[in-house]
Amino acid sequence: MNQFGFRSRHSTIHAVLSIVDKIQQAIENNQFSCRVFLDLSKAFDTVNHNILLQKLEHYGIRGLALDWFKSYLTNRKKYTEIVSYISSLNDIHFGVPQGSVLGPVLFLLYINDFNYSSLTLTFNIFADDSNIFCSDKN
């Protein structure tokens, strides 16, 4: 798995070494290569709660534990405060709570299967900063 960050022994240094290794292999094999770097803007805010809950269930979280996650994610509200102005409360339908310990973990579980979407491409995932690599002879 090429998922880095928020995992023991999978730091940014390991991500960079993985990138350099893939490029070096392509050069040694006389292959053309391309790497696309992605910065998923507002990525934590785009997590679909229903999809995340389905994935949690797929990973074996069921019953009371799944109900707890559902409760944690749903019925949340947000507002904006600027100086003395406070907006009205709005429902949150997407995203994971940021600034929490669970936020990054839930996001990584949400995108965990991203690297299975292609047999041709190699993915390096580091939270919301990811990159895609491809190499071939022609």
Short mmCIF file of N, CA, C and O in Angstrom, two decimals:
data_model
loop_
_atom_site.label_atom_id
_atom_site.label_comp_id
_atom_site.label_asym_id
_atom_site.label_seq_id
_atom_site.Cartn_x
_atom_site.Cartn_y
_atom_site.Cartn_z
N MET A 1 0.84 -1.17 0.00
CA MET A 1 0.00 0.00 0.00
C MET A 1 0.89 1.24 0.00
O MET A 1 1.86 1.31 0.73
N ASN A 2 0.57 2.21 -0.81
CA ASN A 2 1.34 3.45 -0.89
C ASN A 2 0.58 4.58 -0.22
O ASN A 2 0.36 5.62 -0.81
N GLN A 3 0.20 4.36 1.02
CA GLN A 3 -0.49 5.39 1.78
C GLN A 3 0.45 5.86 2.89
O GLN A 3 0.90 5.06 3.70
N PHE A 4 0.73 7.14 2.89
CA PHE A 4 1.71 7.70 3.81
C PHE A 4 1.04 8.73 4.71
O PHE A 4 0.04 9.33 4.35
N GLY A 5 1.62 8.96 5.85
CA GLY A 5 1.08 9.93 6.80
C GLY A 5 0.04 9.29 7.69
O GLY A 5 -0.73 8.43 7.28
N PHE A 6 0.05 9.68 8.93
CA PHE A 6 -0.88 9.17 9.94
C PHE A 6 -0.73 7.66 10.13
O PHE A 6 -1.62 7.00 10.62
N ARG A 7 0.40 7.11 9.68
CA ARG A 7 0.68 5.68 9.85
C ARG A 7 2.11 5.54 10.37
O ARG A 7 3.01 6.22 9.90
N SER A 8 2.30 4.62 11.28
CA SER A 8 3.62 4.36 11.81
C SER A 8 4.56 3.90 10.70
O SER A 8 4.18 3.06 9.88
N ARG A 9 5.76 4.44 10.66
CA ARG A 9 6.80 4.11 9.69
C ARG A 9 6.40 4.39 8.23
O ARG A 9 6.82 3.70 7.32
N HIS A 10 5.54 5.37 8.02
CA HIS A 10 5.13 5.78 6.68
C HIS A 10 5.07 7.30 6.62
O HIS A 10 4.01 7.89 6.46
N SER A 11 6.22 7.94 6.76
CA SER A 11 6.30 9.40 6.84
C SER A 11 6.44 10.02 5.46
O SER A 11 6.46 9.34 4.43
N THR A 12 6.59 11.35 5.44
CA THR A 12 6.81 12.05 4.18
C THR A 12 8.12 11.62 3.53
O THR A 12 8.22 11.57 2.31
N ILE A 13 9.10 11.28 4.33
CA ILE A 13 10.38 10.81 3.78
C ILE A 13 10.15 9.51 3.00
O ILE A 13 10.68 9.34 1.89
N HIS A 14 9.35 8.62 3.54
CA HIS A 14 9.05 7.37 2.85
C HIS A 14 8.29 7.64 1.55
O HIS A 14 8.51 6.95 0.55
N ALA A 15 7.40 8.62 1.57
CA ALA A 15 6.65 8.98 0.35
C ALA A 15 7.62 9.46 -0.73
O ALA A 15 7.52 9.05 -1.89
N VAL A 16 8.55 10.33 -0.36
CA VAL A 16 9.52 10.85 -1.33
C VAL A 16 10.41 9.74 -1.86
O VAL A 16 10.67 9.65 -3.07
N LEU A 17 10.86 8.85 -0.99
CA LEU A 17 11.70 7.73 -1.43
C LEU A 17 10.94 6.82 -2.39
O LEU A 17 11.51 6.33 -3.37
N SER A 18 9.66 6.63 -2.15
CA SER A 18 8.84 5.81 -3.05
C SER A 18 8.74 6.47 -4.43
O SER A 18 8.84 5.79 -5.46
N ILE A 19 8.55 7.77 -4.45
CA ILE A 19 8.46 8.52 -5.71
C ILE A 19 9.78 8.41 -6.48
O ILE A 19 9.80 8.09 -7.67
N VAL A 20 10.89 8.67 -5.81
CA VAL A 20 12.21 8.63 -6.45
C VAL A 20 12.49 7.22 -6.97
O VAL A 20 13.01 7.06 -8.09
N ASP A 21 12.13 6.21 -6.20
CA ASP A 21 12.35 4.83 -6.61
C ASP A 21 11.60 4.50 -7.90
O ASP A 21 12.16 3.89 -8.81
N LYS A 22 10.35 4.91 -8.01
CA LYS A 22 9.55 4.64 -9.22
C LYS A 22 10.15 5.35 -10.44
O LYS A 22 10.20 4.79 -11.53
N ILE A 23 10.59 6.58 -10.26
CA ILE A 23 11.19 7.33 -11.37
C ILE A 23 12.50 6.66 -11.79
O ILE A 23 12.75 6.48 -12.98
N GLN A 24 13.30 6.26 -10.82
CA GLN A 24 14.58 5.60 -11.12
C GLN A 24 14.34 4.28 -11.86
O GLN A 24 15.04 3.97 -12.83
N GLN A 25 13.35 3.50 -11.46
CA GLN A 25 13.03 2.25 -12.15
C GLN A 25 12.63 2.51 -13.60
O GLN A 25 13.04 1.77 -14.50
N ALA A 26 11.83 3.55 -13.82
CA ALA A 26 11.40 3.87 -15.18
C ALA A 26 12.60 4.26 -16.04
O ALA A 26 12.72 3.83 -17.20
N ILE A 27 13.51 5.05 -15.50
CA ILE A 27 14.70 5.46 -16.24
C ILE A 27 15.56 4.24 -16.58
O ILE A 27 16.01 4.09 -17.72
N GLU A 28 15.77 3.37 -15.60
CA GLU A 28 16.59 2.18 -15.82
C GLU A 28 15.97 1.24 -16.86
O GLU A 28 16.68 0.54 -17.57
N ASN A 29 14.65 1.24 -16.97
CA ASN A 29 13.95 0.39 -17.93
C ASN A 29 13.66 1.11 -19.25
O ASN A 29 12.89 0.60 -20.07
N ASN A 30 14.29 2.29 -19.45
CA ASN A 30 14.10 3.08 -20.67
C ASN A 30 12.62 3.34 -20.97
O ASN A 30 12.16 3.20 -22.09
N GLN A 31 11.89 3.70 -19.93
CA GLN A 31 10.46 3.97 -20.07
C GLN A 31 10.19 5.47 -19.98
O GLN A 31 10.92 6.21 -19.33
N PHE A 32 9.12 5.85 -20.66
CA PHE A 32 8.60 7.19 -20.46
C PHE A 32 7.78 7.16 -19.18
O PHE A 32 7.18 6.14 -18.85
N SER A 33 7.75 8.27 -18.49
CA SER A 33 6.97 8.29 -17.26
C SER A 33 6.30 9.64 -17.05
O SER A 33 6.74 10.66 -17.59
N CYS A 34 5.26 9.59 -16.29
CA CYS A 34 4.51 10.80 -15.97
C CYS A 34 4.01 10.68 -14.53
O CYS A 34 3.54 9.62 -14.12
N ARG A 35 4.14 11.73 -13.79
CA ARG A 35 3.62 11.77 -12.42
C ARG A 35 2.77 13.03 -12.30
O ARG A 35 3.18 14.11 -12.65
N VAL A 36 1.57 12.84 -11.80
CA VAL A 36 0.63 13.95 -11.60
C VAL A 36 0.45 14.13 -10.11
O VAL A 36 0.13 13.18 -9.38
N PHE A 37 0.66 15.35 -9.64
CA PHE A 37 0.52 15.66 -8.21
C PHE A 37 -0.84 16.29 -7.98
O PHE A 37 -1.23 17.23 -8.67
N LEU A 38 -1.55 15.77 -6.99
CA LEU A 38 -2.89 16.24 -6.68
C LEU A 38 -2.92 16.85 -5.28
O LEU A 38 -2.40 16.25 -4.34
N ASP A 39 -3.51 18.00 -5.17
CA ASP A 39 -3.79 18.58 -3.86
C ASP A 39 -5.30 18.68 -3.78
O ASP A 39 -5.91 19.56 -4.39
N LEU A 40 -5.91 17.74 -3.10
CA LEU A 40 -7.35 17.69 -3.02
C LEU A 40 -7.85 18.79 -2.09
O LEU A 40 -7.93 18.61 -0.88
N SER A 41 -8.16 19.93 -2.68
CA SER A 41 -8.59 21.10 -1.91
C SER A 41 -9.87 20.79 -1.14
O SER A 41 -10.81 20.22 -1.68
N LYS A 42 -9.86 21.15 0.10
CA LYS A 42 -11.03 20.95 0.98
C LYS A 42 -11.43 19.47 1.04
O LYS A 42 -12.61 19.14 1.19
N ALA A 43 -10.46 18.58 0.89
CA ALA A 43 -10.74 17.15 0.81
C ALA A 43 -11.51 16.63 2.02
O ALA A 43 -12.44 15.84 1.87
N PHE A 44 -11.13 17.07 3.21
CA PHE A 44 -11.81 16.58 4.40
C PHE A 44 -13.27 17.00 4.41
O PHE A 44 -14.10 16.36 5.06
N ASP A 45 -13.60 18.08 3.70
CA ASP A 45 -14.98 18.58 3.65
C ASP A 45 -15.84 17.85 2.62
O ASP A 45 -17.04 18.09 2.56
N THR A 46 -15.24 17.00 1.81
CA THR A 46 -15.99 16.36 0.72
C THR A 46 -16.39 14.92 1.02
O THR A 46 -17.01 14.27 0.19
N VAL A 47 -16.04 14.42 2.19
CA VAL A 47 -16.33 13.03 2.53
C VAL A 47 -17.84 12.82 2.64
O VAL A 47 -18.52 13.48 3.43
N ASN A 48 -18.35 11.90 1.84
CA ASN A 48 -19.76 11.55 1.87
C ASN A 48 -20.00 10.61 3.05
O ASN A 48 -19.40 9.53 3.11
N HIS A 49 -20.85 11.01 3.98
CA HIS A 49 -21.07 10.21 5.19
C HIS A 49 -21.60 8.81 4.89
O HIS A 49 -21.17 7.84 5.52
N ASN A 50 -22.52 8.70 3.94
CA ASN A 50 -23.09 7.38 3.62
C ASN A 50 -22.03 6.44 3.07
O ASN A 50 -21.97 5.27 3.45
N ILE A 51 -21.18 6.95 2.18
CA ILE A 51 -20.11 6.11 1.61
C ILE A 51 -19.13 5.72 2.71
O ILE A 51 -18.71 4.56 2.80
N LEU A 52 -18.76 6.67 3.55
CA LEU A 52 -17.83 6.38 4.64
C LEU A 52 -18.40 5.31 5.58
O LEU A 52 -17.69 4.37 5.95
N LEU A 53 -19.65 5.43 5.93
CA LEU A 53 -20.27 4.45 6.82
C LEU A 53 -20.32 3.07 6.16
O LEU A 53 -20.11 2.05 6.83
N GLN A 54 -20.57 3.02 4.85
CA GLN A 54 -20.55 1.74 4.13
C GLN A 54 -19.15 1.12 4.16
O GLN A 54 -18.99 -0.09 4.32
N LYS A 55 -18.13 1.97 4.00
CA LYS A 55 -16.76 1.47 4.03
C LYS A 55 -16.39 0.98 5.42
O LYS A 55 -15.73 -0.05 5.57
N LEU A 56 -16.82 1.70 6.45
CA LEU A 56 -16.55 1.26 7.82
C LEU A 56 -17.18 -0.11 8.07
O LEU A 56 -16.56 -0.99 8.66
N GLU A 57 -18.40 -0.28 7.58
CA GLU A 57 -19.07 -1.57 7.72
C GLU A 57 -18.31 -2.66 6.95
O GLU A 57 -18.14 -3.78 7.44
N HIS A 58 -17.84 -2.32 5.76
CA HIS A 58 -17.05 -3.26 4.96
C HIS A 58 -15.79 -3.70 5.70
O HIS A 58 -15.36 -4.85 5.62
N TYR A 59 -15.18 -2.77 6.45
CA TYR A 59 -13.96 -3.07 7.20
C TYR A 59 -14.25 -3.79 8.52
O TYR A 59 -13.34 -4.06 9.29
N GLY A 60 -15.54 -4.08 8.78
CA GLY A 60 -15.87 -4.88 9.96
C GLY A 60 -16.44 -4.10 11.13
O GLY A 60 -16.67 -4.68 12.19
N ILE A 61 -16.65 -2.82 10.97
CA ILE A 61 -17.25 -2.03 12.05
C ILE A 61 -18.76 -2.12 11.89
O ILE A 61 -19.31 -1.61 10.92
N ARG A 62 -19.39 -2.77 12.86
CA ARG A 62 -20.83 -3.02 12.76
C ARG A 62 -21.49 -2.78 14.12
O ARG A 62 -20.82 -2.57 15.11
N GLY A 63 -22.81 -2.86 14.12
CA GLY A 63 -23.57 -2.79 15.36
C GLY A 63 -23.39 -1.47 16.09
O GLY A 63 -23.46 -0.40 15.49
N LEU A 64 -23.15 -1.57 17.38
CA LEU A 64 -23.05 -0.40 18.25
C LEU A 64 -21.91 0.54 17.81
O LEU A 64 -22.07 1.76 17.83
N ALA A 65 -20.79 -0.05 17.40
CA ALA A 65 -19.65 0.78 16.96
C ALA A 65 -20.02 1.59 15.72
O ALA A 65 -19.71 2.78 15.63
N LEU A 66 -20.69 0.96 14.75
CA LEU A 66 -21.10 1.67 13.54
C LEU A 66 -22.13 2.74 13.89
O LEU A 66 -22.08 3.85 13.34
N ASP A 67 -23.05 2.41 14.80
CA ASP A 67 -24.03 3.40 15.25
C ASP A 67 -23.34 4.61 15.88
O ASP A 67 -23.77 5.75 15.71
N TRP A 68 -22.25 4.36 16.63
CA TRP A 68 -21.52 5.46 17.25
C TRP A 68 -20.92 6.37 16.17
O TRP A 68 -21.01 7.60 16.27
N PHE A 69 -20.30 5.77 15.15
CA PHE A 69 -19.73 6.57 14.06
C PHE A 69 -20.82 7.36 13.35
O PHE A 69 -20.63 8.53 13.00
N LYS A 70 -21.96 6.73 13.12
CA LYS A 70 -23.08 7.41 12.47
C LYS A 70 -23.51 8.61 13.30
O LYS A 70 -23.73 9.71 12.78
N SER A 71 -23.62 8.43 14.61
CA SER A 71 -23.98 9.52 15.51
C SER A 71 -22.92 10.62 15.50
O SER A 71 -23.23 11.81 15.54
N TYR A 72 -21.65 10.21 15.43
CA TYR A 72 -20.53 11.16 15.42
C TYR A 72 -20.56 12.04 14.17
O TYR A 72 -20.23 13.22 14.22
N LEU A 73 -20.97 11.46 13.05
CA LEU A 73 -20.92 12.18 11.77
C LEU A 73 -22.20 12.96 11.45
O LEU A 73 -22.15 13.95 10.73
N THR A 74 -23.33 12.52 11.95
CA THR A 74 -24.60 13.14 11.56
C THR A 74 -25.11 14.13 12.60
O THR A 74 -24.61 14.17 13.73
N ASN A 75 -26.08 14.93 12.18
CA ASN A 75 -26.70 15.94 13.04
C ASN A 75 -25.71 16.96 13.58
O ASN A 75 -25.85 17.44 14.69
N ARG A 76 -24.69 17.28 12.77
CA ARG A 76 -23.71 18.31 13.15
C ARG A 76 -24.12 19.61 12.49
O ARG A 76 -24.74 19.63 11.44
N LYS A 77 -23.75 20.70 13.12
CA LYS A 77 -24.10 22.03 12.63
C LYS A 77 -22.84 22.88 12.55
O LYS A 77 -21.84 22.60 13.19
N LYS A 78 -22.92 23.93 11.73
CA LYS A 78 -21.79 24.86 11.61
C LYS A 78 -22.35 26.28 11.53
O LYS A 78 -23.51 26.49 11.18
N TYR A 79 -21.49 27.22 11.88
CA TYR A 79 -21.82 28.63 11.72
C TYR A 79 -20.54 29.41 11.53
O TYR A 79 -19.44 28.91 11.78
N THR A 80 -20.69 30.63 11.07
CA THR A 80 -19.55 31.51 10.87
C THR A 80 -19.68 32.70 11.81
O THR A 80 -20.76 33.26 11.97
N GLU A 81 -18.55 33.06 12.41
CA GLU A 81 -18.53 34.21 13.31
C GLU A 81 -17.44 35.17 12.85
O GLU A 81 -16.28 34.79 12.74
N ILE A 82 -17.83 36.40 12.56
CA ILE A 82 -16.89 37.45 12.18
C ILE A 82 -17.16 38.64 13.08
O ILE A 82 -18.24 39.23 13.05
N VAL A 83 -16.18 38.97 13.88
CA VAL A 83 -16.27 40.02 14.90
C VAL A 83 -17.52 39.74 15.75
O VAL A 83 -17.55 38.79 16.51
N SER A 84 -18.56 40.54 15.61
CA SER A 84 -19.76 40.32 16.43
C SER A 84 -20.91 39.70 15.63
O SER A 84 -21.98 39.47 16.17
N TYR A 85 -20.67 39.43 14.34
CA TYR A 85 -21.72 38.82 13.52
C TYR A 85 -21.63 37.30 13.60
O TYR A 85 -20.56 36.73 13.42
N ILE A 86 -22.74 36.67 13.86
CA ILE A 86 -22.81 35.21 13.89
C ILE A 86 -23.90 34.77 12.92
O ILE A 86 -25.05 35.21 13.02
N SER A 87 -23.51 33.93 11.97
CA SER A 87 -24.48 33.44 10.98
C SER A 87 -25.44 32.45 11.62
O SER A 87 -25.23 31.99 12.75
N SER A 88 -26.45 32.09 10.88
CA SER A 88 -27.38 31.07 11.36
C SER A 88 -26.71 29.69 11.29
O SER A 88 -25.75 29.49 10.55
N LEU A 89 -27.24 28.75 12.05
CA LEU A 89 -26.71 27.38 12.04
C LEU A 89 -27.12 26.68 10.75
O LEU A 89 -28.25 26.82 10.29
N ASN A 90 -26.19 25.95 10.17
CA ASN A 90 -26.44 25.17 8.97
C ASN A 90 -26.05 23.73 9.23
O ASN A 90 -25.08 23.44 9.93
N ASP A 91 -26.82 22.80 8.64
CA ASP A 91 -26.52 21.38 8.78
C ASP A 91 -25.26 21.02 7.98
O ASP A 91 -25.01 21.58 6.93
N ILE A 92 -24.50 20.08 8.51
CA ILE A 92 -23.31 19.56 7.81
C ILE A 92 -23.68 18.19 7.27
O ILE A 92 -24.00 17.27 8.03
N HIS A 93 -23.65 18.04 5.95
CA HIS A 93 -24.01 16.78 5.32
C HIS A 93 -22.79 16.02 4.80
O HIS A 93 -22.89 14.84 4.48
N PHE A 94 -21.66 16.70 4.68
CA PHE A 94 -20.44 16.09 4.15
C PHE A 94 -19.28 16.49 5.04
O PHE A 94 -19.31 17.49 5.72
N GLY A 95 -18.23 15.70 4.99
CA GLY A 95 -16.99 16.04 5.67
C GLY A 95 -16.80 15.31 6.98
O GLY A 95 -17.73 14.75 7.55
N VAL A 96 -15.54 15.32 7.42
CA VAL A 96 -15.19 14.76 8.72
C VAL A 96 -14.71 15.90 9.60
O VAL A 96 -14.13 16.87 9.10
N PRO A 97 -14.95 15.81 10.90
CA PRO A 97 -14.53 16.90 11.80
C PRO A 97 -13.02 17.12 11.74
O PRO A 97 -12.25 16.18 11.91
N GLN A 98 -12.64 18.34 11.46
CA GLN A 98 -11.22 18.67 11.40
C GLN A 98 -10.74 19.12 12.77
O GLN A 98 -11.51 19.63 13.56
N GLY A 99 -9.47 18.92 13.01
CA GLY A 99 -8.92 19.27 14.31
C GLY A 99 -9.12 18.16 15.33
O GLY A 99 -8.75 18.30 16.48
N SER A 100 -9.72 17.07 14.89
CA SER A 100 -9.93 15.93 15.78
C SER A 100 -8.93 14.84 15.41
O SER A 100 -8.35 14.84 14.34
N VAL A 101 -8.76 13.88 16.30
CA VAL A 101 -7.90 12.74 16.02
C VAL A 101 -8.56 11.85 14.96
O VAL A 101 -7.89 11.32 14.09
N LEU A 102 -9.88 11.72 15.03
CA LEU A 102 -10.59 10.84 14.10
C LEU A 102 -10.68 11.39 12.69
O LEU A 102 -10.79 10.61 11.74
N GLY A 103 -10.67 12.69 12.51
CA GLY A 103 -10.84 13.29 11.18
C GLY A 103 -9.90 12.72 10.14
O GLY A 103 -10.34 12.19 9.12
N PRO A 104 -8.58 12.80 10.36
CA PRO A 104 -7.63 12.26 9.37
C PRO A 104 -7.77 10.75 9.18
O PRO A 104 -7.67 10.24 8.07
N VAL A 105 -8.04 10.02 10.26
CA VAL A 105 -8.18 8.56 10.16
C VAL A 105 -9.40 8.21 9.31
O VAL A 105 -9.33 7.36 8.42
N LEU A 106 -10.52 8.89 9.55
CA LEU A 106 -11.72 8.63 8.76
C LEU A 106 -11.52 9.01 7.31
O LEU A 106 -11.98 8.30 6.41
N PHE A 107 -10.80 10.10 7.05
CA PHE A 107 -10.53 10.48 5.67
C PHE A 107 -9.68 9.42 4.97
O PHE A 107 -9.96 9.05 3.83
N LEU A 108 -8.66 8.91 5.65
CA LEU A 108 -7.82 7.88 5.05
C LEU A 108 -8.60 6.59 4.79
O LEU A 108 -8.39 5.93 3.78
N LEU A 109 -9.50 6.24 5.68
CA LEU A 109 -10.36 5.07 5.43
C LEU A 109 -11.25 5.32 4.23
O LEU A 109 -11.54 4.41 3.46
N TYR A 110 -11.68 6.56 4.05
CA TYR A 110 -12.55 6.93 2.94
C TYR A 110 -11.84 6.77 1.60
O TYR A 110 -12.43 6.32 0.62
N ILE A 111 -10.56 7.14 1.54
CA ILE A 111 -9.82 7.08 0.27
C ILE A 111 -8.92 5.85 0.18
O ILE A 111 -8.16 5.70 -0.77
N ASN A 112 -9.00 4.97 1.16
CA ASN A 112 -8.11 3.82 1.27
C ASN A 112 -8.09 2.95 0.02
O ASN A 112 -7.06 2.38 -0.34
N ASP A 113 -9.19 2.83 -0.69
CA ASP A 113 -9.25 1.96 -1.86
C ASP A 113 -8.98 2.70 -3.17
O ASP A 113 -9.09 2.14 -4.25
N PHE A 114 -8.57 3.95 -3.07
CA PHE A 114 -8.25 4.78 -4.24
C PHE A 114 -7.24 4.09 -5.14
O PHE A 114 -7.37 4.08 -6.36
N ASN A 115 -6.23 3.46 -4.54
CA ASN A 115 -5.15 2.85 -5.33
C ASN A 115 -5.60 1.58 -6.06
O ASN A 115 -4.89 1.07 -6.90
N TYR A 116 -6.81 1.08 -5.79
CA TYR A 116 -7.32 -0.08 -6.50
C TYR A 116 -8.13 0.30 -7.74
O TYR A 116 -8.67 -0.57 -8.42
N SER A 117 -8.20 1.58 -8.04
CA SER A 117 -9.02 2.03 -9.16
C SER A 117 -8.34 1.83 -10.52
O SER A 117 -8.98 2.00 -11.55
N SER A 118 -7.06 1.46 -10.54
CA SER A 118 -6.36 1.25 -11.80
C SER A 118 -5.25 0.22 -11.63
O SER A 118 -4.55 0.24 -10.62
N LEU A 119 -5.09 -0.63 -12.62
CA LEU A 119 -3.99 -1.59 -12.62
C LEU A 119 -2.74 -1.00 -13.27
O LEU A 119 -1.64 -1.50 -13.09
N THR A 120 -2.91 0.07 -14.02
CA THR A 120 -1.82 0.70 -14.77
C THR A 120 -1.10 1.77 -13.95
O THR A 120 0.10 1.95 -14.06
N LEU A 121 -1.84 2.48 -13.13
CA LEU A 121 -1.30 3.61 -12.39
C LEU A 121 -0.83 3.19 -11.01
O LEU A 121 -1.37 2.27 -10.41
N THR A 122 0.17 3.91 -10.51
CA THR A 122 0.64 3.74 -9.14
C THR A 122 0.25 5.00 -8.37
O THR A 122 0.46 6.12 -8.85
N PHE A 123 -0.29 4.82 -7.19
CA PHE A 123 -0.76 5.94 -6.38
C PHE A 123 0.09 6.07 -5.13
O PHE A 123 0.38 5.07 -4.47
N ASN A 124 0.46 7.29 -4.79
CA ASN A 124 1.05 7.62 -3.50
C ASN A 124 0.07 8.56 -2.82
O ASN A 124 -0.22 9.63 -3.34
N ILE A 125 -0.42 8.14 -1.68
CA ILE A 125 -1.44 8.92 -0.99
C ILE A 125 -0.87 9.42 0.33
O ILE A 125 -0.38 8.63 1.14
N PHE A 126 -0.90 10.71 0.53
CA PHE A 126 -0.49 11.31 1.79
C PHE A 126 -1.59 12.28 2.21
O PHE A 126 -1.61 13.43 1.78
N ALA A 127 -2.53 11.76 2.99
CA ALA A 127 -3.70 12.55 3.41
C ALA A 127 -4.37 13.11 2.17
O ALA A 127 -4.75 12.36 1.29
N ASP A 128 -4.48 14.43 2.07
CA ASP A 128 -5.17 15.02 0.92
C ASP A 128 -4.21 15.42 -0.20
O ASP A 128 -4.64 15.97 -1.20
N ASP A 129 -2.94 15.15 -0.03
CA ASP A 129 -1.95 15.38 -1.09
C ASP A 129 -1.55 14.03 -1.64
O ASP A 129 -0.99 13.20 -0.93
N SER A 130 -1.86 13.79 -2.89
CA SER A 130 -1.59 12.50 -3.50
C SER A 130 -0.92 12.69 -4.84
O SER A 130 -0.89 13.81 -5.38
N ASN A 131 -0.39 11.62 -5.40
CA ASN A 131 0.13 11.70 -6.74
C ASN A 131 -0.07 10.36 -7.44
O ASN A 131 -0.19 9.32 -6.81
N ILE A 132 -0.12 10.46 -8.75
CA ILE A 132 -0.39 9.31 -9.60
C ILE A 132 0.80 9.17 -10.56
O ILE A 132 1.27 10.16 -11.13
N PHE A 133 1.29 7.95 -10.74
CA PHE A 133 2.46 7.70 -11.57
C PHE A 133 2.15 6.64 -12.61
O PHE A 133 1.45 5.65 -12.32
N CYS A 134 2.68 6.85 -13.81
CA CYS A 134 2.52 5.87 -14.88
C CYS A 134 3.82 5.85 -15.69
O CYS A 134 4.42 6.89 -15.94
N SER A 135 4.24 4.65 -16.09
CA SER A 135 5.40 4.54 -16.96
C SER A 135 5.16 3.42 -17.96
O SER A 135 4.46 2.45 -17.67
N ASP A 136 5.77 3.59 -19.14
CA ASP A 136 5.59 2.60 -20.19
C ASP A 136 6.67 2.81 -21.25
O ASP A 136 7.27 3.88 -21.33
N LYS A 137 6.89 1.79 -22.07
CA LYS A 137 7.89 1.88 -23.13
C LYS A 137 7.49 2.84 -24.24
O LYS A 137 8.34 3.42 -24.91
N ASN A 138 6.20 2.99 -24.48
CA ASN A 138 5.78 3.90 -25.58
C ASN A 138 4.72 4.87 -25.11
O ASN A 138 4.25 4.83 -24.02
#
